[in-house]
Short mmCIF file of C-alpha atoms and ligand atoms in Angstrom, two decimals:
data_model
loop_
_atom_site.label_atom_id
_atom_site.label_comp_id
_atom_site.label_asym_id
_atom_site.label_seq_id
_atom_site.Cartn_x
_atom_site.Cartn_y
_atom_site.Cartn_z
CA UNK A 1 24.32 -15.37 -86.43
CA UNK A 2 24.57 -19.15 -86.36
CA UNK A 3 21.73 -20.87 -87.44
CA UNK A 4 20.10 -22.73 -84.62
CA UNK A 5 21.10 -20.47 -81.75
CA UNK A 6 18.70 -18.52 -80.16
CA UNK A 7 18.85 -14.53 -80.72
CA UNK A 8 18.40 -11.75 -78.81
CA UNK A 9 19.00 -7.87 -79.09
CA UNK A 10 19.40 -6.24 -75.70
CA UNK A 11 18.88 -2.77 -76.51
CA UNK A 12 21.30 -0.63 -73.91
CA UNK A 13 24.61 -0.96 -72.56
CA UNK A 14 24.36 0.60 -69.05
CA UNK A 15 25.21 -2.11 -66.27
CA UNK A 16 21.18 -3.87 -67.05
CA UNK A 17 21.91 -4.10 -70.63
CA UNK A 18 25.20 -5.37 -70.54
CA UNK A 19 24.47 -7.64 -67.79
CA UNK A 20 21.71 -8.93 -69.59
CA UNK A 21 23.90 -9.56 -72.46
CA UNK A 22 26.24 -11.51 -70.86
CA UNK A 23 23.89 -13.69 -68.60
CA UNK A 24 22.56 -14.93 -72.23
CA UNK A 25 25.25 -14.74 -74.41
CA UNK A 26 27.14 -17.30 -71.48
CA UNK A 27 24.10 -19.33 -71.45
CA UNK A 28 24.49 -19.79 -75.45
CA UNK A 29 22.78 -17.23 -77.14
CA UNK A 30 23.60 -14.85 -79.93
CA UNK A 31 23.64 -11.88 -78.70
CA UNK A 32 24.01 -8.73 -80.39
CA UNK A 33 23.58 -5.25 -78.20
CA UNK A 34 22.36 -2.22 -79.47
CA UNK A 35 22.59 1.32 -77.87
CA UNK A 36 22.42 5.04 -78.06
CA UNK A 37 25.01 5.76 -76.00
CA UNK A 38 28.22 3.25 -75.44
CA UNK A 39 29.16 2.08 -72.11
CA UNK A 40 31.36 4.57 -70.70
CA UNK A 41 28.66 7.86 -71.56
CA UNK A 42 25.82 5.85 -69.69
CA UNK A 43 24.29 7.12 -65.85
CA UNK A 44 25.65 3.58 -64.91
CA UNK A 45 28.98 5.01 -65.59
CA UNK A 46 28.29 7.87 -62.70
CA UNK A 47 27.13 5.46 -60.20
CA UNK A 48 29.37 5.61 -57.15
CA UNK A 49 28.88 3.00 -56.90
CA UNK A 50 28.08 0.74 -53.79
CA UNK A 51 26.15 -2.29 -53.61
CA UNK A 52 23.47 -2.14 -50.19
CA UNK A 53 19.52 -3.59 -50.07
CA UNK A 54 16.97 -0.60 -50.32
CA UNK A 55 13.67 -1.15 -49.70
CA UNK A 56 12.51 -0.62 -53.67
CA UNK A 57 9.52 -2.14 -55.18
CA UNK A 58 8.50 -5.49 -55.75
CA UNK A 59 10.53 -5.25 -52.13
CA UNK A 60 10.60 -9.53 -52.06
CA UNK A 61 12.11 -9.70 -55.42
CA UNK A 62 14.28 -6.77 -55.03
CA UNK A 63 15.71 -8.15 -51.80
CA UNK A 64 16.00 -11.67 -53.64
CA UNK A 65 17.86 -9.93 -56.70
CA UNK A 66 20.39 -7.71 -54.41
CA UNK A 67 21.31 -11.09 -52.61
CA UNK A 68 21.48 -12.69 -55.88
CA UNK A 69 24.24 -9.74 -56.86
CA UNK A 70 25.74 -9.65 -53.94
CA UNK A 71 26.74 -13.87 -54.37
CA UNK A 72 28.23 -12.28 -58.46
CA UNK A 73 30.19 -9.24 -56.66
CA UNK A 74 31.64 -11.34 -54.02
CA UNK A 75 32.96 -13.71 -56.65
CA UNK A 76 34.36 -10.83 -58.77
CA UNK A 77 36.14 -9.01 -56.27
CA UNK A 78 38.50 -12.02 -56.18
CA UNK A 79 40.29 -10.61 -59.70
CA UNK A 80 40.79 -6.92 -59.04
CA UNK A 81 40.65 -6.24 -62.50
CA UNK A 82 37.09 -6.50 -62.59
CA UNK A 83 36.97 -3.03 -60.40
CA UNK A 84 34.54 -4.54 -57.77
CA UNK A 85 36.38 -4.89 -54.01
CA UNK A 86 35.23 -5.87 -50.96
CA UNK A 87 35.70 -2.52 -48.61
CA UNK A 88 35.44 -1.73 -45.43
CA UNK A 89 32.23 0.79 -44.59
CA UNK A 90 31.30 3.05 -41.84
CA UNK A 91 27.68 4.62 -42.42
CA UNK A 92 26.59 6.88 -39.95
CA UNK A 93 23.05 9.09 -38.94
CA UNK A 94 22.45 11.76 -36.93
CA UNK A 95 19.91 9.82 -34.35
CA UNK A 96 18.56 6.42 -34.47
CA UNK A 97 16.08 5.37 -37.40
CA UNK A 98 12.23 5.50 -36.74
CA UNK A 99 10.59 1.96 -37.02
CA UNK A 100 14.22 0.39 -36.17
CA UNK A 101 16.32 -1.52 -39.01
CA UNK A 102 15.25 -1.35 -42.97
CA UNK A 103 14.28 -4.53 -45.04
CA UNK A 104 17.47 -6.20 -46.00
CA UNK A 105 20.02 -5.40 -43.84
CA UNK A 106 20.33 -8.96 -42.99
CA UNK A 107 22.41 -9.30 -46.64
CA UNK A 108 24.81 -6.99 -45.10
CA UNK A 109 27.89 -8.67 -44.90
CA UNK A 110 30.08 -7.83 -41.42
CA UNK A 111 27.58 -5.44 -40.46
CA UNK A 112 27.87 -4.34 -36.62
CA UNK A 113 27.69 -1.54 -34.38
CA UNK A 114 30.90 1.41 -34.79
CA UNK A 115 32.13 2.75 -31.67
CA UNK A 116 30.64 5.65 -30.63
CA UNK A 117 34.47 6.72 -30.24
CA UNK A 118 34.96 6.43 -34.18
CA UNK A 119 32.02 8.26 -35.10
CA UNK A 120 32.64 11.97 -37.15
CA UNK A 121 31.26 15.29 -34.83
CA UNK A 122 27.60 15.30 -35.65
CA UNK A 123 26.60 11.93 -35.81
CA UNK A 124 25.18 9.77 -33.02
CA UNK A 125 24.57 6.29 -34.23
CA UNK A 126 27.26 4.26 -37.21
CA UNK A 127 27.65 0.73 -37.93
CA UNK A 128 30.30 -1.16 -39.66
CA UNK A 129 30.20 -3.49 -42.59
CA UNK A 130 32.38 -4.80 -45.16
CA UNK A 131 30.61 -4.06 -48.74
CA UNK A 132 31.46 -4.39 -52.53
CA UNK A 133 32.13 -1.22 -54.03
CA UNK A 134 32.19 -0.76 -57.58
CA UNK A 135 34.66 1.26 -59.97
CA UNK A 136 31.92 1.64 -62.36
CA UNK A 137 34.24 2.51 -65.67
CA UNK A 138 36.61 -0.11 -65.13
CA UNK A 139 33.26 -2.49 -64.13
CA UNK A 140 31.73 -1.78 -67.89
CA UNK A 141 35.40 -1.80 -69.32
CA UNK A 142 35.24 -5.40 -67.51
CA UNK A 143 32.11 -6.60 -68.76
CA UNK A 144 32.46 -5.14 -72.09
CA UNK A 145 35.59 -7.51 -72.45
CA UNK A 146 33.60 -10.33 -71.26
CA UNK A 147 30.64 -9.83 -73.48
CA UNK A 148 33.49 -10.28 -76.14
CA UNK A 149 34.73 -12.92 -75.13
CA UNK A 150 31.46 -14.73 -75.07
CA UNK A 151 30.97 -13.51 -78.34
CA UNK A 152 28.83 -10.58 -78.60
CA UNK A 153 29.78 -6.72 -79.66
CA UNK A 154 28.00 -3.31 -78.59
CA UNK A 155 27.31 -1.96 -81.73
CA UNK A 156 26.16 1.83 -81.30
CA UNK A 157 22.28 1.55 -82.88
CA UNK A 158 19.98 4.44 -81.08
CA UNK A 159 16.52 2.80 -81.95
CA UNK A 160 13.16 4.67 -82.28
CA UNK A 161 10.98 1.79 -80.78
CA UNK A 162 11.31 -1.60 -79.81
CA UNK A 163 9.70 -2.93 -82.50
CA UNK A 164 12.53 -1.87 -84.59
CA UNK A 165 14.51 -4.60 -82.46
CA UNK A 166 11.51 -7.29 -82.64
CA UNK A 167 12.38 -6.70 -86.42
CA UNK A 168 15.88 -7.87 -86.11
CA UNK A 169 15.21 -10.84 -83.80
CA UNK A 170 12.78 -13.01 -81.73
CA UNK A 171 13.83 -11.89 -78.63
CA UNK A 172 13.98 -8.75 -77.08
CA UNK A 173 15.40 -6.98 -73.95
CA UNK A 174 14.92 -3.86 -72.85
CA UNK A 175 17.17 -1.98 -70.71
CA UNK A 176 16.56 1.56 -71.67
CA UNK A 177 16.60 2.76 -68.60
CA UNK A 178 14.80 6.40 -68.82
CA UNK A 179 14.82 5.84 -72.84
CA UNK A 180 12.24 3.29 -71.75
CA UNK A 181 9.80 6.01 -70.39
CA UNK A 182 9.51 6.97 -74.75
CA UNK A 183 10.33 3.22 -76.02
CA UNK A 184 7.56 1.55 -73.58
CA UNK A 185 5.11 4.03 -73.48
CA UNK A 186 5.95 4.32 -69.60
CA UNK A 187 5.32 7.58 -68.58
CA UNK A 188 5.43 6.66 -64.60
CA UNK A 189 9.70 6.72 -65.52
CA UNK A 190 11.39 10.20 -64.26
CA UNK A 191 14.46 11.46 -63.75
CA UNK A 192 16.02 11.86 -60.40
CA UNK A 193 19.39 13.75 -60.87
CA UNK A 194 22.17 13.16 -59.14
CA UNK A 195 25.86 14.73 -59.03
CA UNK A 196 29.51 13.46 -57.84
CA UNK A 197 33.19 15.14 -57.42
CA UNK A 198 35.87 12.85 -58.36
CA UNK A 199 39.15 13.52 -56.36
CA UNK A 200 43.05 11.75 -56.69
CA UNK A 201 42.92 8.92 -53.85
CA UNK A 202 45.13 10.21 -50.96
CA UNK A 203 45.40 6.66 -49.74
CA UNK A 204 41.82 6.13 -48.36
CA UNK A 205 40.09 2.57 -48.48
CA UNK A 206 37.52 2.80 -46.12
CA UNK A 207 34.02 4.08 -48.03
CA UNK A 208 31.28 6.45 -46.10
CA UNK A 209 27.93 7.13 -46.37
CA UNK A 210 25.54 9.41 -44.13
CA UNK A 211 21.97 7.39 -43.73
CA UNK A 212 18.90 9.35 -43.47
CA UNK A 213 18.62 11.95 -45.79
CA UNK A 214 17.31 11.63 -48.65
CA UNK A 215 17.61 14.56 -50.79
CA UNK A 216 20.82 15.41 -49.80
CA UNK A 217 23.79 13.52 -47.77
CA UNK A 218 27.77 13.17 -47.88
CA UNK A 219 28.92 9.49 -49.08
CA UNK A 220 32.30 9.10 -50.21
CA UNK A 221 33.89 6.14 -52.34
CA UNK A 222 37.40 5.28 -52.72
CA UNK A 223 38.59 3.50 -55.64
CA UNK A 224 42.51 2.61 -56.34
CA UNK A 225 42.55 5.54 -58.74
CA UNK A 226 40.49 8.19 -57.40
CA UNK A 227 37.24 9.01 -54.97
CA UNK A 228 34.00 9.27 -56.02
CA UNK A 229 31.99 11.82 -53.50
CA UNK A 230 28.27 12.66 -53.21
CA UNK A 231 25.38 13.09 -52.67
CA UNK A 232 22.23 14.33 -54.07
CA UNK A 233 19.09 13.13 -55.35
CA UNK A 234 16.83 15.93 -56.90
CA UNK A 235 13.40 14.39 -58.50
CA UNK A 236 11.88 15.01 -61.69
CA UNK A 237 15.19 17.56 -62.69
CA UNK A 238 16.63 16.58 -66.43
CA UNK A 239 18.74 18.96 -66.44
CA UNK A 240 22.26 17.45 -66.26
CA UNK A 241 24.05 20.55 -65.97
CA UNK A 242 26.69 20.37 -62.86
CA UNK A 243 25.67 22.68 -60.18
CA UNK A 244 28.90 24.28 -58.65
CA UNK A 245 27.14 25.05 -55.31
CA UNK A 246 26.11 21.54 -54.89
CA UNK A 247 30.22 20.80 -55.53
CA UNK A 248 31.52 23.06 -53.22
CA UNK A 249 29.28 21.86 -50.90
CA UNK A 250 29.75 18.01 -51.56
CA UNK A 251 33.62 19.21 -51.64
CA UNK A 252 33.13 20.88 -48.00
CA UNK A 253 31.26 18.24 -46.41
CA UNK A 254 33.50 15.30 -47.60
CA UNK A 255 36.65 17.46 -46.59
CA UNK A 256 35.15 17.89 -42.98
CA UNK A 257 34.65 14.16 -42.14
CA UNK A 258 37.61 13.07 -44.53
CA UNK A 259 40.15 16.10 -43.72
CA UNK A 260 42.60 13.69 -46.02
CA UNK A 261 40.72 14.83 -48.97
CA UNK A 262 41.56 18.27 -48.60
CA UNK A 263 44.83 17.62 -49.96
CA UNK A 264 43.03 15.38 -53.33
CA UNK A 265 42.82 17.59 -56.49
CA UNK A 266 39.17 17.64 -58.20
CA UNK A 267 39.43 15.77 -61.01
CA UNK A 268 35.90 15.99 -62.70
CA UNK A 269 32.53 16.50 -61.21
CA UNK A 270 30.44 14.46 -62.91
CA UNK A 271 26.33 13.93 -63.75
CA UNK A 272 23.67 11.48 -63.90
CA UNK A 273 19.92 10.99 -63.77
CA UNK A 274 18.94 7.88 -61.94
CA UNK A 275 15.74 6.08 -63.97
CA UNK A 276 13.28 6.06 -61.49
CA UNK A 277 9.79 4.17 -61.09
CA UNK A 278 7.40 3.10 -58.50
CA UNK A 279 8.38 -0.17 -59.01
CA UNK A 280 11.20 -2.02 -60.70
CA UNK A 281 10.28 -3.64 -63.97
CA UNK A 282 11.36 -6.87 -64.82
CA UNK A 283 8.74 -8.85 -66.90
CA UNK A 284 7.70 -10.24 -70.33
CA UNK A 285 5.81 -9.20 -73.26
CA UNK A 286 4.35 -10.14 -76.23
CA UNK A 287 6.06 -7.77 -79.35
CA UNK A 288 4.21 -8.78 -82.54
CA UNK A 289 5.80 -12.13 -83.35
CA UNK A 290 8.83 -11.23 -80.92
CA UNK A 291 9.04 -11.58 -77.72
CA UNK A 292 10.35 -8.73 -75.03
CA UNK A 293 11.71 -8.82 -71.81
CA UNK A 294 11.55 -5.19 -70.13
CA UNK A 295 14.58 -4.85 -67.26
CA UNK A 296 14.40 -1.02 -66.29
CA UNK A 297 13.44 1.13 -63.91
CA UNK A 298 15.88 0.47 -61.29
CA UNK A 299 16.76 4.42 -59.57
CA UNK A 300 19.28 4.50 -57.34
CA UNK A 301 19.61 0.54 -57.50
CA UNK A 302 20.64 -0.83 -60.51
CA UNK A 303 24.43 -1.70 -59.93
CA UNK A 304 23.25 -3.38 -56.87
CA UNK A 305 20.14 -4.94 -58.74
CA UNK A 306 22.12 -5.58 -61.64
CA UNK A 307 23.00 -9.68 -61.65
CA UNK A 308 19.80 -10.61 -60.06
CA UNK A 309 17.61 -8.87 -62.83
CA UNK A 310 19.80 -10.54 -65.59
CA UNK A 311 20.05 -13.50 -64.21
CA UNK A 312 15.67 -13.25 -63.98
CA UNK A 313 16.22 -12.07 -67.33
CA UNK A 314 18.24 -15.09 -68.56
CA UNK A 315 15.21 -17.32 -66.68
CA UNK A 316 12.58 -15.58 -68.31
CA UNK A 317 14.01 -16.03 -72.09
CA UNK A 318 15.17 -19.80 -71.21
CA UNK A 319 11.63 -20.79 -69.80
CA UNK A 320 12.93 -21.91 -67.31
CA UNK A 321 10.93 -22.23 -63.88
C1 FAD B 1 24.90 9.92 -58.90
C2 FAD B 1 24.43 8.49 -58.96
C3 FAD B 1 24.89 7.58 -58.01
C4 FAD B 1 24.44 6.25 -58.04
N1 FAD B 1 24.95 5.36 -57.13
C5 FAD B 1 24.53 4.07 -57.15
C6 FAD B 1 25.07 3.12 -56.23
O1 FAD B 1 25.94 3.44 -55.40
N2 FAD B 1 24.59 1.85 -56.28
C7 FAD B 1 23.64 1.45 -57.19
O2 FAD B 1 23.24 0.30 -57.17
N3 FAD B 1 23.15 2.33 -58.09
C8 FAD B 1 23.56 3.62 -58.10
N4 FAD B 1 23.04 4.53 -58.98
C9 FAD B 1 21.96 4.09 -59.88
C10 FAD B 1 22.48 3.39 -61.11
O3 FAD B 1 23.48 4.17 -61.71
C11 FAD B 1 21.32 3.15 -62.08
O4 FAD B 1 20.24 2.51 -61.45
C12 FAD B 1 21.82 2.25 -63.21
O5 FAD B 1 22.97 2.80 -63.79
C13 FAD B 1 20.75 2.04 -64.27
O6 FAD B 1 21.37 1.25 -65.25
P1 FAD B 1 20.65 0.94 -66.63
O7 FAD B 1 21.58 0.09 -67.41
O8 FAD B 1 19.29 0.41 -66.35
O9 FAD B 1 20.45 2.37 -67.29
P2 FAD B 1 21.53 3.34 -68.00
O10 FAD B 1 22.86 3.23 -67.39
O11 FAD B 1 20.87 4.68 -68.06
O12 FAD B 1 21.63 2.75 -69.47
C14 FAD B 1 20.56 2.88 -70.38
C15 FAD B 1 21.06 2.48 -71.75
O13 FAD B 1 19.96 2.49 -72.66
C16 FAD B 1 20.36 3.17 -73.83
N5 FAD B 1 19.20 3.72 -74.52
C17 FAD B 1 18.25 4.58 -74.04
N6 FAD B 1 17.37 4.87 -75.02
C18 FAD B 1 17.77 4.17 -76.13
C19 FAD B 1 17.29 4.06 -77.47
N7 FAD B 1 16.21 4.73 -77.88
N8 FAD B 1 17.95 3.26 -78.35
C20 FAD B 1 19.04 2.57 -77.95
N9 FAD B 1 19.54 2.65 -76.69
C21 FAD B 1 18.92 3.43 -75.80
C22 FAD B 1 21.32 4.25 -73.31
O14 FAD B 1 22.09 4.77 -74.37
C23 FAD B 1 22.11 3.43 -72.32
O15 FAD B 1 23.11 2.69 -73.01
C24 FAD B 1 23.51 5.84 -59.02
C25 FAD B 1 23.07 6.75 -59.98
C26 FAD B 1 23.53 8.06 -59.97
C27 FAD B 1 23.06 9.01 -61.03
#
């Protein structure tokens, strides 16, 4: 490392760590990240993924850093070789929310009522946006390259505490996701499983998702190459066996409102546990004479969370205001 430049380790390469990376490493620091598992073998690699406010806690800064990302995906869907586009997006529920419209949907770009007309047998109520949807292995094959361009490498370094890191360098960031539950001492991080088909693309663009439900739902995603369908959420299981009655019946439901699918071969099903926690963490701490910036904890957020919690992150390490 180059004497003079400030160092950091960001320990993890799922979309926080390697976000992280590259907010720093393009603001001038040496950055070196080190990880258990690379890129492509991380839950950010199963994400569907789609970028939408939820109301996740701290809900002000979560809402701030989902705006924050959705300024970054905007600006990368201009080169489609980042895998982030701007889709269309028809979500749909069965009746009419409780307490009216969630936190956030303001950030919605396009969003507007669907015509009853449009709307698949079943559901009563759909709106209309225009979203950024996210190829998630061609997004961390993207920021990989950029991270190397800037200068830094993934190097594959499992550690068995952070202080192992603080060792290496002054700085500090973890993005464990549910490794941080052992490396922080955090035991209010848990699993919450989650499972997708992947089909060939039979020429669909528009992506789906059913609001409402949250333990189980049908979402679909279509990306050039192939369609990412879902969904289900099952807390506190770490199992990451795929359950073949939760594909046939992801397979059935996505095949009923999509009857173009039924003609898309299965090309993997696929397995992930999002890294849950009452409330996102992104904050500082002292790590004997390091320093340590925790960014984890992000469920079934992160991709949308992502740039706004690096770009915190790069704010905290800078001192900046
Ligand atoms: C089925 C499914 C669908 C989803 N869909 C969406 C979506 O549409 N939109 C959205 O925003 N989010 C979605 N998510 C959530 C999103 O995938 C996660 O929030 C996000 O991937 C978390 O990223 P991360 O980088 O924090 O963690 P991870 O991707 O889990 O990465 C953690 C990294 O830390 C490393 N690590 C852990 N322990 C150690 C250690 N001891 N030493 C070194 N390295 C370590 C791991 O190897 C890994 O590299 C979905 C998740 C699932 C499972």
């Amino acid at each position: 490392m180059a004497v003079g430049v400030q160092q950091a380790i960001v320990v993890g390469a799922g979309v926080s760590g390697l976000t992280s990376a590259l907010c720093l490493a393009e603001a001038g620091w040496s950055v070196r990240v080190w990880t258990a598992a690379m890129p492509q073998q991380t839950t950010s690699a199963v994400a569907g993924a789609v970028w939408g406010p939820s109301a996740i806690e701290p809900v002000a800064k979560t809402l701030a850093w989902t705006e924050r990302s959705l300024h970054e995906f905007r600006n990368l869907a201009k080169d489609p070789d980042t895998g982030v586009r701007l889709a269309p997006a028809l979500s749909v529920a069965e009746s009419p929310a409780d307490g009216g419209m969630p936190p956030g949907v303001e950030l919605i770009p396009d969003l507007r009522p669907a015509d009853a007309a449009d709307l698949p047998e079943g559901f009563r109520v759909g709106f209309r946006a225009t979203m950024p949807m996210i190829d998630m292995p061609q997004y961390l094959d993207y920021l990989t390259k950029r991270l190397a361009a800037a200068g830094s490498e993934i190097e594959l370094h499992p550690v068995r505490s952070l202080a192992e890191a603080a060792d290496a360098a002054p700085m500090v960031i973890n993005c464990t996701g549910l490794g941080a539950r052992e490396l922080a001492g955090d035991d209010t991080m848990r699993p919450r499983f989650g499972q997708h088909v992947v089909l060939t693309n039979p020429g669909l663009e528009q992506l789906f998702i059913e609001l409402a439900n949250p333990s189980e739902w049908t979402c679909y995603f279509p990306h050039p190459q192939r369609v990412v369908c879902g969904g289900i959420s099952i807390p506190d299981r770490w199992d990451t066996t795929p359950d073949p009655e939760v594909t046939d019946r992801i397979l059935q439901d996505c095949r009923r409102i999509e009857p173009r699918l039924t003609e898309a071969a299965v090309i993997e099903t696929i397995t992930g546990l999002r890294p849950d926690r009452p409330s996102v963490r992104v904050a500082a701490e002292q790590l004997g004479r390091a320093r340590c910036i925790h960014n984890y904890g992000h469920g079934g957020d992160g991709v949308t969370l992502s740039w706004g919690c690096a770009r915190e992150v790069a704010r905290i390490a800078n001192g900046d205001q």
